């Protein structure tokens, strides 16, 4: 196996000294080992991708709109949060009115109002505002890019106007966390100080923070939604990017819950009585390809060959059945899948034929460089998985160089775009991706105008038919009609082999036997409020 053996007992002993144990407190303490290497930004716009949002963004903060993560049997949908309702002007499709929830308090006791919403949008968009914060603006750039203006209508009503009609705007605004203006003023207008004592309206409050080590959250007993007041008194989030360290911590009872256990440890974890929880969710583990000048992936034959070279079923077996093979960006049962004519499958003979046509072979390989990470949100088991793909591609005529980066460094490379100087010579990036909304899943990745920082089209893919379909989907407010357009768009990008798509993660988690109440939503995000220790 490419995976390492479990960490030595000495590591577990060290953890025992470093981590709190539930028995040391009268309160109920849930201890979670994340895949992250550092505590995400705590100021309102979490860093570290979807996992950062899961553990910090959606625990400390609410958006105007939140995700309903209460069910495991259906895909997660949007639900009212700090806004009780929202609507778009039928004439322009650009003016959105949000009716706000009354009597909501920030963690510091101050009252949430329309002024707080405008203040928070200023911190992301208005560079001359005292509270403008570049770190948060960077994280939120693609959520707020289409906002033209915003204003207070009355103390509990806000109007936000977009630059152009945007049918997916509710999904985007859901990722904007609302921070407390009063706390910012209290700490002298210093976001670094705010980060240590943050104040949102979320179900959890930050109690302690040790950079690169842990964040300790405590229950917010006054949370505005009584159904989501946390069941646990305290949740300790540990930064453990090494998967074997996470497993050792769970087996030695130093943590109660671990993200992304290595597949070869699942039998040992089950034997020890641990719960292994999985569920399908809108996830893809791909290679986003560069279309910049000089990139070999500008040749569709090479893109198709790479997609045909990968033994996905073998990789799924390697992953202990914790994934399913990709046939495109979305899973085959999704309403956006459509009817692509290029069938993504394992066909090394056809891959070698295409590579030969392009002038390459195992004896005369094509050198490509992929930027990858050591861990991170949705990255699964990136090092052994990349080595597996590297061998598959080698067999058909690729010489793959892997540039290994820390997760947030890889995300910075993704935000920069393939044409940025730091990405010179990089043929693709292995950045896990979601499709929980049309924008991140298809429109923002396939539309040529959506290159960073405007969207997610890292490599600069440009196709006239895809552009036309993306533009139509963006302004189609009828969900059924939008789904039909998105299905055509997905078929088009698969036929163009826009990316190399590998597998969809089933999002495995391992938990101690006494962890109760968790419902694994079909989402990148999860609700931690119902979880408790028996």
Steps between C-alpha positions, in 0.01 A plus 500: 500500500607854433347612828724504805440277799324645801699759693713359777373472858736782589292734284186395684674562830597847387142568402385390842706778651387757246125442479229544760304193600128495557556368853702809594189716477153482646371631167432284193794537262505385136858473365535509120817437298481697174719460190605865526850620578391831651192651662292668227440875514258571785399854401194412288631366170671172580806389306601138427217427256184307578648339811583842637140606440373178659691534826540878541289688244166331567556442870586855611301682234175509308431636156184669383426154364626171647510140381248249630728217612245308702444208259719226355256370239475807274746756367538799733291804412498865604289621791429835667752617759572863591257580219155355557421540130646632177367593157626638170342778298312340207571790265878520533603173669777703663339649814481257791303586813585325827254516791710453811434293811421711807643458849826332394802574720869480424718308745597830663134584572460766231196488270503382139343756262507609137784739585711199602441339159614812316800532733600142417468553125716811538770291672518286184436752221571858609876548507482839669277374780678487840392137542612383154705181544701364209530154654123462520447669163731244339305209644164651398603644164300262282190525721471880485655580161165557330369738768459853361342676798312443823298712739288499812129525424397494866656355817398146401515519118800508266509538123795360303534579130712281276690625197316254278214254539621209708271205567752338737556806720328345808760221498781755493369727775460192721881489527528854639532483879369793705747633762419734788572870438484557877777247571717655224460840667565347843841364389603833353436417136766228493404183311790310657359567845149423373627161380590401857160604643268480197130576518241367258144381546576127455414206727857479634732759657881494486651453846867425427725510195853366462627565143592186305379284789140540614184704536263440792134591449227517762123480472308821431201445734321805359513395134201635309392153379422293814505179295868556417642590839798260522454180699867494605635761741833534324654395169878481467626516140850358455717573195633158384590494130672161527235225461688241702534738792123549494443123508746454787324776694160333458623151590674633811180686600663842476229617255142395437470571128740509204458629149614293198642182656742319263322211322748236614425586864123449474508127593711578807266785599190282458665223702556751778128581500524835324211630290582552130254743341478572126257669261502632146541875475571756223872430471753439227870416524636633169797658331415848376693544177694798369413648162773762526751542218734200491275265696482154339138474609394746233492187281168317549664169408728530801210600728295201388799266530555608860135435584515155337824402673368484856375177652232656718349172616845389613543830684163455671614155619825659617287748697309221670176580318482853642457660156323446167651546151447835331349522153508877498467790741172379654397145584306309231170512692509879537247705298786698349683197356340514153606277212870541424631306200852461642481217752753536778624148572817295538630433149882511498524372143290790371701737720829375351353538151408863566840570653670347196298727272621794709862381469554332836540149641630325813841497327471869408285641782335838536619689809222663703503656846210486742483711817353290782456529877594295805144513639200731514126536461371235261852399398442143628839320513685724254854363514430129438218583258725724292767231494236254374392737221864577422561129428184472286604797290857373467368182339353693204778753441498767769793598720325657799682731740320569829555835672386448859358801688320570826122520445453876538803558275334285233176695541695823449642353178144414392372849574787648297418319175724302269639813332644637826880503531494260794324241281745518212575148380210349698282292267222440753401517864345227712244711688190318625182662376131519582178530305255602769384792284505573125768765532777304670403178325473605138449867411800643684732223381402482131422861400802672345414832669518330841877479529638592843420720682157506335435127523644150525631459144859454618643378172330748265283243319324675210230345285230692311223246563583474869504879528154529346355233728662647812364846418149359455512299823614803701182695417246214502293535817273201430675205676380232253605703197832583664561130569445421130753763392751380759464142373598618152789699644627199692480280190699759308786527750524121527513470122780757504674313786531838673662346811625158605224367726594212729263409786219629719576468871250330732634718781600238762522597863593285796350555845521345842209271595358755744465780242127544438263728311703560182309509171737493202342744255548470126719808511856621528377662823360330811294606801693429821235629738311168550816304586556387858688238699298231672 
